Amino acid sequence: MNWPHKDLLDVSQLSREDVDVVMRTAASFREINARPVKKVPTLKGKSVVLFFAEPSTRTKTSFDIAGKRLSADTFGLAKSGSSLQKGETLKDTVLTLQAMNPDAIVMRHSSSGAADFVARRVSCAVINAGDGWHAHPTQALLDLFTLREVWGDDLVGKTVTILGDVAHSRVARSNIRLLTMLGVTVRLCAPRTLLPKDARALGAKVFHELEPALDSADAVMCLRLQLERQEAGLLPDLREYARRFCLTKARLKNAAPDVKVLHPGPINRGVEIASDLADAGNSLILDQVASGVAVRMAILYLHITRKEKGETA
């Protein structure tokens, strides 16, 4: 299959067949990450710019490792070290990067739509590593890869509860779009102030109390509570939030017997998830991190080699 997409802006652009291709490609690369020498020449001579205008530990490092394990040259650029701090526009910054002829730009930005803005102005692939509250497609794909490792390829009939600050979460939005497309029942649980106004329109069931949202759930995805939400008046008190919504082992008693727990990180232990649950055997949090490298290797490979395959066909 010739990969049909120049860019990855959100999972909504992907068909089920596209998603399967990403999953199969990631599975083929996963083995590389377990080798003593974790490197193959697949993308030798290719250049990947990691343009992160927002702070990131997991996503940036994961893309960096993914690129290097495929032998691509990766170049990191942060807002603090770029001309954006001198007043240069985003357009001029990316056109400058484009003039250096990279094969892909991996981009994170605080503004929703920033990745799309850049993709329409450069000829190389643009991979959205998170834009505002809009989308985080590679996080959703790695979450799916992690769940398929446990449940197999068919997720129809499974129930996933997404718990926490859904309103301000690009991770939640991309996961809702991807999981509902694959036949998963998605529940959202949060205080009313942390749910988007169009929550039901997203195709998810909405809960304001934790216990019914967890009933018979096959997996629970906790979201990081951004502590500045309290300053914004969206939460009365962190202790009260934790009392009502912190995920604990006891609160999972009515979930499915083998319920799995996910979190995209970073974690506020004791606020959105109990510390002992984050480290428990049914926690997939570190599996998500490992999946991220394989999935991002697949994403880089499919987008960077797309044109070459098309020319050969």
PDB file of C-alpha atoms in Angstrom:
ATOM      1  CA  MET A   1       0.000   0.000   0.000  1.00  0.00           C
ATOM      2  CA  ASN A   2       1.270   3.443  -0.910  1.00  0.00           C
ATOM      3  CA  TRP A   3       0.652   5.708   2.090  1.00  0.00           C
ATOM      4  CA  PRO A   4      -1.876   8.279   0.844  1.00  0.00           C
ATOM      5  CA  HIS A   5      -1.254  11.118   3.290  1.00  0.00           C
ATOM      6  CA  LYS A   6       1.421  13.822   3.004  1.00  0.00           C
ATOM      7  CA  ASP A   7       0.829  14.902   6.626  1.00  0.00           C
ATOM      8  CA  LEU A   8      -0.606  13.545   9.871  1.00  0.00           C
ATOM      9  CA  LEU A   9      -2.747  16.279  11.402  1.00  0.00           C
ATOM     10  CA  ASP A  10      -5.358  14.189  13.229  1.00  0.00           C
ATOM     11  CA  VAL A  11      -6.729  10.667  13.304  1.00  0.00           C
ATOM     12  CA  SER A  12      -9.937  11.880  11.632  1.00  0.00           C
ATOM     13  CA  GLN A  13      -8.111  11.869   8.279  1.00  0.00           C
ATOM     14  CA  LEU A  14      -7.329   8.135   8.629  1.00  0.00           C
ATOM     15  CA  SER A  15      -9.484   5.262   7.388  1.00  0.00           C
ATOM     16  CA  ARG A  16      -9.682   1.937   9.196  1.00  0.00           C
ATOM     17  CA  GLU A  17      -7.308   0.552   6.590  1.00  0.00           C
ATOM     18  CA  ASP A  18      -4.850   3.387   7.285  1.00  0.00           C
ATOM     19  CA  VAL A  19      -4.989   2.651  11.004  1.00  0.00           C
ATOM     20  CA  ASP A  20      -4.309  -1.041  10.366  1.00  0.00           C
ATOM     21  CA  VAL A  21      -1.300  -0.122   8.233  1.00  0.00           C
ATOM     22  CA  VAL A  22       0.100   2.032  11.069  1.00  0.00           C
ATOM     23  CA  MET A  23      -0.495  -0.768  13.586  1.00  0.00           C
ATOM     24  CA  ARG A  24       1.132  -3.443  11.409  1.00  0.00           C
ATOM     25  CA  THR A  25       4.089  -1.210  10.583  1.00  0.00           C
ATOM     26  CA  ALA A  26       4.574  -0.332  14.250  1.00  0.00           C
ATOM     27  CA  ALA A  27       4.456  -4.018  15.163  1.00  0.00           C
ATOM     28  CA  SER A  28       7.190  -4.742  12.633  1.00  0.00           C
ATOM     29  CA  PHE A  29       9.391  -1.996  14.120  1.00  0.00           C
ATOM     30  CA  ARG A  30       8.756  -2.983  17.731  1.00  0.00           C
ATOM     31  CA  GLU A  31      11.222  -5.847  17.463  1.00  0.00           C
ATOM     32  CA  ILE A  32      14.029  -3.406  16.621  1.00  0.00           C
ATOM     33  CA  ASN A  33      13.614  -1.747  20.010  1.00  0.00           C
ATOM     34  CA  ALA A  34      14.451  -5.025  21.766  1.00  0.00           C
ATOM     35  CA  ARG A  35      17.685  -5.687  19.866  1.00  0.00           C
ATOM     36  CA  PRO A  36      21.118  -5.178  21.420  1.00  0.00           C
ATOM     37  CA  VAL A  37      21.849  -2.740  18.574  1.00  0.00           C
ATOM     38  CA  LYS A  38      18.671  -0.732  18.156  1.00  0.00           C
ATOM     39  CA  LYS A  39      19.239   0.770  14.742  1.00  0.00           C
ATOM     40  CA  VAL A  40      18.365   0.023  11.112  1.00  0.00           C
ATOM     41  CA  PRO A  41      19.296   2.039   7.997  1.00  0.00           C
ATOM     42  CA  THR A  42      15.701   2.494   6.786  1.00  0.00           C
ATOM     43  CA  LEU A  43      15.745   6.327   6.820  1.00  0.00           C
ATOM     44  CA  LYS A  44      19.485   6.884   6.420  1.00  0.00           C
ATOM     45  CA  GLY A  45      20.138  10.267   4.831  1.00  0.00           C
ATOM     46  CA  LYS A  46      16.713  11.652   5.788  1.00  0.00           C
ATOM     47  CA  SER A  47      16.272  14.724   7.990  1.00  0.00           C
ATOM     48  CA  VAL A  48      13.603  15.262  10.638  1.00  0.00           C
ATOM     49  CA  VAL A  49      13.108  18.614  12.402  1.00  0.00           C
ATOM     50  CA  LEU A  50      11.560  18.343  15.869  1.00  0.00           C
ATOM     51  CA  PHE A  51       9.925  21.764  16.192  1.00  0.00           C
ATOM     52  CA  PHE A  52       8.452  21.916  19.695  1.00  0.00           C
ATOM     53  CA  ALA A  53       7.096  25.369  20.531  1.00  0.00           C
ATOM     54  CA  GLU A  54       5.639  23.864  23.742  1.00  0.00           C
ATOM     55  CA  PRO A  55       7.571  21.936  26.402  1.00  0.00           C
ATOM     56  CA  SER A  56       7.627  18.160  25.988  1.00  0.00           C
ATOM     57  CA  THR A  57       9.533  15.288  27.513  1.00  0.00           C
ATOM     58  CA  ARG A  58       7.826  12.105  26.330  1.00  0.00           C
ATOM     59  CA  THR A  59       6.673  13.045  22.855  1.00  0.00           C
ATOM     60  CA  LYS A  60       9.822  14.872  21.784  1.00  0.00           C
ATOM     61  CA  THR A  61      12.161  12.210  23.154  1.00  0.00           C
ATOM     62  CA  SER A  62      10.014   9.464  21.649  1.00  0.00           C
ATOM     63  CA  PHE A  63      10.143  11.036  18.172  1.00  0.00           C
ATOM     64  CA  ASP A  64      13.870  11.670  18.558  1.00  0.00           C
ATOM     65  CA  ILE A  65      14.555   8.051  19.455  1.00  0.00           C
ATOM     66  CA  ALA A  66      12.192   6.820  16.722  1.00  0.00           C
ATOM     67  CA  GLY A  67      13.991   8.830  14.066  1.00  0.00           C
ATOM     68  CA  LYS A  68      17.465   7.845  15.229  1.00  0.00           C
ATOM     69  CA  ARG A  69      16.590   4.140  15.376  1.00  0.00           C
ATOM     70  CA  LEU A  70      15.653   4.393  11.709  1.00  0.00           C
ATOM     71  CA  SER A  71      18.982   6.227  11.068  1.00  0.00           C
ATOM     72  CA  ALA A  72      17.342   9.577  10.246  1.00  0.00           C
ATOM     73  CA  ASP A  73      19.132  12.744  11.313  1.00  0.00           C
ATOM     74  CA  THR A  74      16.992  14.583  13.872  1.00  0.00           C
ATOM     75  CA  PHE A  75      17.302  18.258  14.752  1.00  0.00           C
ATOM     76  CA  GLY A  76      15.564  19.727  17.792  1.00  0.00           C
ATOM     77  CA  LEU A  77      14.187  23.266  17.822  1.00  0.00           C
ATOM     78  CA  ALA A  78      12.387  24.777  20.815  1.00  0.00           C
ATOM     79  CA  LYS A  79      10.598  28.108  21.010  1.00  0.00           C
ATOM     80  CA  SER A  80      13.138  29.365  23.544  1.00  0.00           C
ATOM     81  CA  GLY A  81      15.963  28.817  21.084  1.00  0.00           C
ATOM     82  CA  SER A  82      14.201  29.997  17.952  1.00  0.00           C
ATOM     83  CA  SER A  83      13.530  33.360  16.328  1.00  0.00           C
ATOM     84  CA  LEU A  84       9.897  33.117  17.472  1.00  0.00           C
ATOM     85  CA  GLN A  85      11.138  34.732  20.668  1.00  0.00           C
ATOM     86  CA  LYS A  86      12.464  37.637  18.614  1.00  0.00           C
ATOM     87  CA  GLY A  87       9.074  38.233  17.064  1.00  0.00           C
ATOM     88  CA  GLU A  88       9.405  36.138  13.920  1.00  0.00           C
ATOM     89  CA  THR A  89       6.071  34.796  12.689  1.00  0.00           C
ATOM     90  CA  LEU A  90       5.295  31.089  12.597  1.00  0.00           C
ATOM     91  CA  LYS A  91       5.015  31.327   8.817  1.00  0.00           C
ATOM     92  CA  ASP A  92       8.504  32.784   8.424  1.00  0.00           C
ATOM     93  CA  THR A  93       9.976  30.267  10.867  1.00  0.00           C
ATOM     94  CA  VAL A  94       8.624  27.248   9.000  1.00  0.00           C
ATOM     95  CA  LEU A  95       9.492  28.664   5.576  1.00  0.00           C
ATOM     96  CA  THR A  96      13.045  29.060   6.883  1.00  0.00           C
ATOM     97  CA  LEU A  97      13.013  25.432   8.025  1.00  0.00           C
ATOM     98  CA  GLN A  98      11.561  24.349   4.676  1.00  0.00           C
ATOM     99  CA  ALA A  99      14.409  26.079   2.836  1.00  0.00           C
ATOM    100  CA  MET A 100      16.791  23.680   4.581  1.00  0.00           C
ATOM    101  CA  ASN A 101      14.944  20.836   2.839  1.00  0.00           C
ATOM    102  CA  PRO A 102      14.026  18.490   5.691  1.00  0.00           C
ATOM    103  CA  ASP A 103      12.023  15.374   4.908  1.00  0.00           C
ATOM    104  CA  ALA A 104       9.625  15.873   7.818  1.00  0.00           C
ATOM    105  CA  ILE A 105       8.736  18.437  10.465  1.00  0.00           C
ATOM    106  CA  VAL A 106       7.354  17.096  13.738  1.00  0.00           C
ATOM    107  CA  MET A 107       5.549  19.967  15.357  1.00  0.00           C
ATOM    108  CA  ARG A 108       3.971  20.869  18.690  1.00  0.00           C
ATOM    109  CA  HIS A 109       2.322  24.247  19.208  1.00  0.00           C
ATOM    110  CA  SER A 110      -0.051  25.827  21.712  1.00  0.00           C
ATOM    111  CA  SER A 111      -2.443  27.035  18.988  1.00  0.00           C
ATOM    112  CA  SER A 112      -5.088  24.705  17.600  1.00  0.00           C
ATOM    113  CA  GLY A 113      -4.647  24.427  13.845  1.00  0.00           C
ATOM    114  CA  ALA A 114      -0.956  25.373  13.860  1.00  0.00           C
ATOM    115  CA  ALA A 115       0.114  22.074  12.290  1.00  0.00           C
ATOM    116  CA  ASP A 116      -2.449  22.471   9.508  1.00  0.00           C
ATOM    117  CA  PHE A 117      -1.256  26.056   8.948  1.00  0.00           C
ATOM    118  CA  VAL A 118       2.308  24.810   8.491  1.00  0.00           C
ATOM    119  CA  ALA A 119       1.362  21.765   6.391  1.00  0.00           C
ATOM    120  CA  ARG A 120      -0.295  24.004   3.799  1.00  0.00           C
ATOM    121  CA  ARG A 121       2.916  25.993   3.406  1.00  0.00           C
ATOM    122  CA  VAL A 122       5.664  23.381   3.183  1.00  0.00           C
ATOM    123  CA  SER A 123       6.280  20.499   0.800  1.00  0.00           C
ATOM    124  CA  CYS A 124       7.720  18.085   3.355  1.00  0.00           C
ATOM    125  CA  ALA A 125       5.638  15.915   5.677  1.00  0.00           C
ATOM    126  CA  VAL A 126       4.229  17.588   8.792  1.00  0.00           C
ATOM    127  CA  ILE A 127       3.467  15.395  11.799  1.00  0.00           C
ATOM    128  CA  ASN A 128       1.244  16.967  14.437  1.00  0.00           C
ATOM    129  CA  ALA A 129       2.726  16.267  17.869  1.00  0.00           C
ATOM    130  CA  GLY A 130      -0.055  18.212  19.596  1.00  0.00           C
ATOM    131  CA  ASP A 131      -1.745  21.505  18.687  1.00  0.00           C
ATOM    132  CA  GLY A 132      -3.641  23.416  21.336  1.00  0.00           C
ATOM    133  CA  TRP A 133      -6.740  21.548  22.484  1.00  0.00           C
ATOM    134  CA  HIS A 134      -7.346  20.185  18.983  1.00  0.00           C
ATOM    135  CA  ALA A 135      -5.483  16.929  18.392  1.00  0.00           C
ATOM    136  CA  HIS A 136      -2.631  14.642  19.387  1.00  0.00           C
ATOM    137  CA  PRO A 137      -2.865  11.880  16.764  1.00  0.00           C
ATOM    138  CA  THR A 138       0.283   9.927  17.609  1.00  0.00           C
ATOM    139  CA  GLN A 139      -0.757   9.673  21.272  1.00  0.00           C
ATOM    140  CA  ALA A 140      -4.118   8.209  20.226  1.00  0.00           C
ATOM    141  CA  LEU A 141      -2.415   5.776  17.848  1.00  0.00           C
ATOM    142  CA  LEU A 142       0.056   4.597  20.493  1.00  0.00           C
ATOM    143  CA  ASP A 143      -2.787   4.201  22.999  1.00  0.00           C
ATOM    144  CA  LEU A 144      -4.591   2.040  20.452  1.00  0.00           C
ATOM    145  CA  PHE A 145      -1.426   0.031  19.768  1.00  0.00           C
ATOM    146  CA  THR A 146      -1.053  -0.566  23.522  1.00  0.00           C
ATOM    147  CA  LEU A 147      -4.642  -1.760  23.902  1.00  0.00           C
ATOM    148  CA  ARG A 148      -4.392  -4.023  20.833  1.00  0.00           C
ATOM    149  CA  GLU A 149      -1.332  -5.649  22.368  1.00  0.00           C
ATOM    150  CA  VAL A 150      -3.595  -6.723  25.251  1.00  0.00           C
ATOM    151  CA  TRP A 151      -6.969  -7.210  23.572  1.00  0.00           C
ATOM    152  CA  GLY A 152      -6.051  -8.205  20.032  1.00  0.00           C
ATOM    153  CA  ASP A 153      -7.035  -6.458  16.815  1.00  0.00           C
ATOM    154  CA  ASP A 154     -10.822  -6.379  17.320  1.00  0.00           C
ATOM    155  CA  LEU A 155     -11.927  -3.789  19.873  1.00  0.00           C
ATOM    156  CA  VAL A 156     -15.627  -3.856  18.987  1.00  0.00           C
ATOM    157  CA  GLY A 157     -17.718  -4.097  22.153  1.00  0.00           C
ATOM    158  CA  LYS A 158     -15.015  -2.801  24.471  1.00  0.00           C
ATOM    159  CA  THR A 159     -15.732   0.136  26.793  1.00  0.00           C
ATOM    160  CA  VAL A 160     -13.113   2.780  27.574  1.00  0.00           C
ATOM    161  CA  THR A 161     -13.713   5.487  30.179  1.00  0.00           C
ATOM    162  CA  ILE A 162     -11.756   8.714  29.719  1.00  0.00           C
ATOM    163  CA  LEU A 163     -11.468  10.430  33.084  1.00  0.00           C
ATOM    164  CA  GLY A 164     -10.392  13.971  33.877  1.00  0.00           C
ATOM    165  CA  ASP A 165      -9.908  17.277  32.115  1.00  0.00           C
ATOM    166  CA  VAL A 166     -11.512  16.373  28.792  1.00  0.00           C
ATOM    167  CA  ALA A 167     -12.330  19.967  27.897  1.00  0.00           C
ATOM    168  CA  HIS A 168      -8.699  21.026  27.554  1.00  0.00           C
ATOM    169  CA  SER A 169      -7.294  17.712  26.316  1.00  0.00           C
ATOM    170  CA  ARG A 170      -6.132  17.114  22.741  1.00  0.00           C
ATOM    171  CA  VAL A 171      -5.350  13.547  23.814  1.00  0.00           C
ATOM    172  CA  ALA A 172      -8.994  12.950  24.705  1.00  0.00           C
ATOM    173  CA  ARG A 173     -10.323  14.381  21.450  1.00  0.00           C
ATOM    174  CA  SER A 174      -8.055  12.248  19.264  1.00  0.00           C
ATOM    175  CA  ASN A 175      -8.773   9.137  21.327  1.00  0.00           C
ATOM    176  CA  ILE A 176     -12.544   9.677  21.134  1.00  0.00           C
ATOM    177  CA  ARG A 177     -12.370  10.019  17.347  1.00  0.00           C
ATOM    178  CA  LEU A 178     -10.169   6.947  16.910  1.00  0.00           C
ATOM    179  CA  LEU A 179     -11.816   4.602  19.405  1.00  0.00           C
ATOM    180  CA  THR A 180     -15.400   5.343  18.315  1.00  0.00           C
ATOM    181  CA  MET A 181     -14.390   4.777  14.680  1.00  0.00           C
ATOM    182  CA  LEU A 182     -13.216   1.295  15.709  1.00  0.00           C
ATOM    183  CA  GLY A 183     -16.441   0.377  17.508  1.00  0.00           C
ATOM    184  CA  VAL A 184     -15.361   1.114  21.079  1.00  0.00           C
ATOM    185  CA  THR A 185     -17.888   2.603  23.496  1.00  0.00           C
ATOM    186  CA  VAL A 186     -16.289   5.723  24.966  1.00  0.00           C
ATOM    187  CA  ARG A 187     -17.412   7.253  28.239  1.00  0.00           C
ATOM    188  CA  LEU A 188     -16.301  10.673  29.465  1.00  0.00           C
ATOM    189  CA  CYS A 189     -16.233  11.467  33.171  1.00  0.00           C
ATOM    190  CA  ALA A 190     -15.359  14.833  34.707  1.00  0.00           C
ATOM    191  CA  PRO A 191     -16.849  17.774  36.568  1.00  0.00           C
ATOM    192  CA  ARG A 192     -19.133  19.814  34.306  1.00  0.00           C
ATOM    193  CA  THR A 193     -16.509  22.580  34.114  1.00  0.00           C
ATOM    194  CA  LEU A 194     -13.954  20.162  32.628  1.00  0.00           C
ATOM    195  CA  LEU A 195     -16.172  18.724  29.909  1.00  0.00           C
ATOM    196  CA  PRO A 196     -16.502  20.302  26.462  1.00  0.00           C
ATOM    197  CA  LYS A 197     -19.879  21.771  25.606  1.00  0.00           C
ATOM    198  CA  ASP A 198     -20.161  19.436  22.627  1.00  0.00           C
ATOM    199  CA  ALA A 199     -19.174  16.310  24.609  1.00  0.00           C
ATOM    200  CA  ARG A 200     -22.175  14.239  23.507  1.00  0.00           C
ATOM    201  CA  ALA A 201     -21.757  15.372  19.908  1.00  0.00           C
ATOM    202  CA  LEU A 202     -18.346  13.683  19.937  1.00  0.00           C
ATOM    203  CA  GLY A 203     -20.128  10.328  20.146  1.00  0.00           C
ATOM    204  CA  ALA A 204     -19.301   9.593  23.782  1.00  0.00           C
ATOM    205  CA  LYS A 205     -21.470   8.970  26.815  1.00  0.00           C
ATOM    206  CA  VAL A 206     -21.104  11.626  29.507  1.00  0.00           C
ATOM    207  CA  PHE A 207     -20.902  11.052  33.261  1.00  0.00           C
ATOM    208  CA  HIS A 208     -20.419  13.466  36.146  1.00  0.00           C
ATOM    209  CA  GLU A 209     -19.958  10.799  38.820  1.00  0.00           C
ATOM    210  CA  LEU A 210     -17.101   8.308  38.809  1.00  0.00           C
ATOM    211  CA  GLU A 211     -18.744   5.071  39.934  1.00  0.00           C
ATOM    212  CA  PRO A 212     -21.297   4.695  37.091  1.00  0.00           C
ATOM    213  CA  ALA A 213     -18.662   5.734  34.559  1.00  0.00           C
ATOM    214  CA  LEU A 214     -16.437   2.863  35.700  1.00  0.00           C
ATOM    215  CA  ASP A 215     -19.142   0.192  35.829  1.00  0.00           C
ATOM    216  CA  SER A 216     -17.970  -2.765  33.662  1.00  0.00           C
ATOM    217  CA  ALA A 217     -15.377  -0.580  31.911  1.00  0.00           C
ATOM    218  CA  ASP A 218     -12.635  -2.561  30.144  1.00  0.00           C
ATOM    219  CA  ALA A 219     -10.102   0.268  30.390  1.00  0.00           C
ATOM    220  CA  VAL A 220      -9.806   3.644  32.077  1.00  0.00           C
ATOM    221  CA  MET A 221      -7.722   6.407  30.579  1.00  0.00           C
ATOM    222  CA  CYS A 222      -6.814   9.065  33.145  1.00  0.00           C
ATOM    223  CA  LEU A 223      -5.961  12.542  31.918  1.00  0.00           C
ATOM    224  CA  ARG A 224      -3.515  14.888  33.558  1.00  0.00           C
ATOM    225  CA  LEU A 225      -5.238  17.574  35.579  1.00  0.00           C
ATOM    226  CA  GLN A 226      -3.553  20.827  34.664  1.00  0.00           C
ATOM    227  CA  LEU A 227      -3.144  22.533  37.990  1.00  0.00           C
ATOM    228  CA  GLU A 228      -3.734  25.967  36.475  1.00  0.00           C
ATOM    229  CA  ARG A 229      -7.408  24.998  36.042  1.00  0.00           C
ATOM    230  CA  GLN A 230      -7.922  25.729  39.719  1.00  0.00           C
ATOM    231  CA  GLU A 231      -6.479  29.216  39.244  1.00  0.00           C
ATOM    232  CA  ALA A 232      -8.873  29.699  36.334  1.00  0.00           C
ATOM    233  CA  GLY A 233     -11.801  28.999  38.663  1.00  0.00           C
ATOM    234  CA  LEU A 234     -12.796  25.727  36.985  1.00  0.00           C
ATOM    235  CA  LEU A 235     -12.168  23.743  40.161  1.00  0.00           C
ATOM    236  CA  PRO A 236     -13.002  24.755  43.713  1.00  0.00           C
ATOM    237  CA  ASP A 237     -10.224  22.747  45.308  1.00  0.00           C
ATOM    238  CA  LEU A 238      -7.731  20.050  44.257  1.00  0.00           C
ATOM    239  CA  ARG A 239      -8.457  18.034  47.397  1.00  0.00           C
ATOM    240  CA  GLU A 240     -12.166  18.025  46.532  1.00  0.00           C
ATOM    241  CA  TYR A 241     -11.376  16.997  42.947  1.00  0.00           C
ATOM    242  CA  ALA A 242      -9.212  14.126  44.174  1.00  0.00           C
ATOM    243  CA  ARG A 243     -11.907  13.040  46.622  1.00  0.00           C
ATOM    244  CA  ARG A 244     -14.473  12.740  43.838  1.00  0.00           C
ATOM    245  CA  PHE A 245     -12.441  11.773  40.769  1.00  0.00           C
ATOM    246  CA  CYS A 246      -9.034  10.322  41.725  1.00  0.00           C
ATOM    247  CA  LEU A 247      -8.868   6.794  40.307  1.00  0.00           C
ATOM    248  CA  THR A 248      -8.061   4.194  42.961  1.00  0.00           C
ATOM    249  CA  LYS A 249      -8.035   0.413  43.179  1.00  0.00           C
ATOM    250  CA  ALA A 250     -11.156   0.520  45.355  1.00  0.00           C
ATOM    251  CA  ARG A 251     -13.067   2.555  42.808  1.00  0.00           C
ATOM    252  CA  LEU A 252     -12.314  -0.011  40.107  1.00  0.00           C
ATOM    253  CA  LYS A 253     -14.162  -2.758  41.988  1.00  0.00           C
ATOM    254  CA  ASN A 254     -17.155  -2.608  39.609  1.00  0.00           C
ATOM    255  CA  ALA A 255     -15.075  -2.315  36.434  1.00  0.00           C
ATOM    256  CA  ALA A 256     -14.320  -5.365  34.286  1.00  0.00           C
ATOM    257  CA  PRO A 257     -12.237  -7.940  36.230  1.00  0.00           C
ATOM    258  CA  ASP A 258      -9.146  -7.391  34.086  1.00  0.00           C
ATOM    259  CA  VAL A 259      -9.605  -3.649  33.634  1.00  0.00           C
ATOM    260  CA  LYS A 260      -6.574  -1.811  32.267  1.00  0.00           C
ATOM    261  CA  VAL A 261      -5.404   1.641  33.303  1.00  0.00           C
ATOM    262  CA  LEU A 262      -3.749   4.164  31.000  1.00  0.00           C
ATOM    263  CA  HIS A 263      -2.362   7.680  31.414  1.00  0.00           C
ATOM    264  CA  PRO A 264      -0.560   9.783  28.769  1.00  0.00           C
ATOM    265  CA  GLY A 265       1.625  11.424  31.420  1.00  0.00           C
ATOM    266  CA  PRO A 266       2.940  13.388  33.129  1.00  0.00           C
ATOM    267  CA  ILE A 267       1.137  12.067  36.211  1.00  0.00           C
ATOM    268  CA  ASN A 268      -0.071  14.002  39.240  1.00  0.00           C
ATOM    269  CA  ARG A 269       0.010  11.109  41.707  1.00  0.00           C
ATOM    270  CA  GLY A 270      -2.757  11.347  44.262  1.00  0.00           C
ATOM    271  CA  VAL A 271      -4.731  13.877  42.204  1.00  0.00           C
ATOM    272  CA  GLU A 272      -6.006  12.073  39.107  1.00  0.00           C
ATOM    273  CA  ILE A 273      -4.662   8.596  39.918  1.00  0.00           C
ATOM    274  CA  ALA A 274      -3.541   6.892  43.129  1.00  0.00           C
ATOM    275  CA  SER A 275       0.164   6.181  43.272  1.00  0.00           C
ATOM    276  CA  ASP A 276      -0.225   2.457  43.966  1.00  0.00           C
ATOM    277  CA  LEU A 277      -2.604   2.062  41.016  1.00  0.00           C
ATOM    278  CA  ALA A 278      -0.224   3.849  38.651  1.00  0.00           C
ATOM    279  CA  ASP A 279       2.392   1.215  39.527  1.00  0.00           C
ATOM    280  CA  ALA A 280       0.032  -1.772  39.642  1.00  0.00           C
ATOM    281  CA  GLY A 281       0.131  -4.789  37.352  1.00  0.00           C
ATOM    282  CA  ASN A 282      -2.904  -3.670  35.343  1.00  0.00           C
ATOM    283  CA  SER A 283      -1.338  -0.278  34.646  1.00  0.00           C
ATOM    284  CA  LEU A 284      -0.245   0.122  31.004  1.00  0.00           C
ATOM    285  CA  ILE A 285       1.409   3.495  31.520  1.00  0.00           C
ATOM    286  CA  LEU A 286       4.957   2.395  30.749  1.00  0.00           C
ATOM    287  CA  ASP A 287       3.687   0.130  27.957  1.00  0.00           C
ATOM    288  CA  GLN A 288       2.269   3.301  26.382  1.00  0.00           C
ATOM    289  CA  VAL A 289       5.717   4.904  26.476  1.00  0.00           C
ATOM    290  CA  ALA A 290       7.293   1.845  24.814  1.00  0.00           C
ATOM    291  CA  SER A 291       4.513   1.716  22.211  1.00  0.00           C
ATOM    292  CA  GLY A 292       5.150   5.372  21.429  1.00  0.00           C
ATOM    293  CA  VAL A 293       8.584   4.699  19.969  1.00  0.00           C
ATOM    294  CA  ALA A 294       7.333   1.912  17.677  1.00  0.00           C
ATOM    295  CA  VAL A 295       4.283   3.883  16.524  1.00  0.00           C
ATOM    296  CA  ARG A 296       6.333   7.017  15.829  1.00  0.00           C
ATOM    297  CA  MET A 297       8.869   4.955  13.899  1.00  0.00           C
ATOM    298  CA  ALA A 298       5.942   3.758  11.772  1.00  0.00           C
ATOM    299  CA  ILE A 299       4.587   7.284  11.293  1.00  0.00           C
ATOM    300  CA  LEU A 300       7.968   8.679  10.245  1.00  0.00           C
ATOM    301  CA  TYR A 301       8.608   5.744   7.909  1.00  0.00           C
ATOM    302  CA  LEU A 302       5.204   5.906   6.197  1.00  0.00           C
ATOM    303  CA  HIS A 303       5.296   9.658   5.628  1.00  0.00           C
ATOM    304  CA  ILE A 304       8.933  10.064   4.643  1.00  0.00           C
ATOM    305  CA  THR A 305       9.016   7.143   2.194  1.00  0.00           C
ATOM    306  CA  ARG A 306       5.557   7.889   0.737  1.00  0.00           C
ATOM    307  CA  LYS A 307       6.776   9.929  -2.212  1.00  0.00           C
ATOM    308  CA  GLU A 308       9.529   7.493  -3.063  1.00  0.00           C
ATOM    309  CA  LYS A 309       7.048   4.627  -3.166  1.00  0.00           C
ATOM    310  CA  GLY A 310       4.686   6.693  -5.296  1.00  0.00           C
ATOM    311  CA  GLU A 311       7.415   7.457  -7.812  1.00  0.00           C
ATOM    312  CA  THR A 312       8.355   3.792  -8.010  1.00  0.00           C
ATOM    313  CA  ALA A 313       4.773   2.630  -8.538  1.00  0.00           C
TER     314      ALA A 313
END
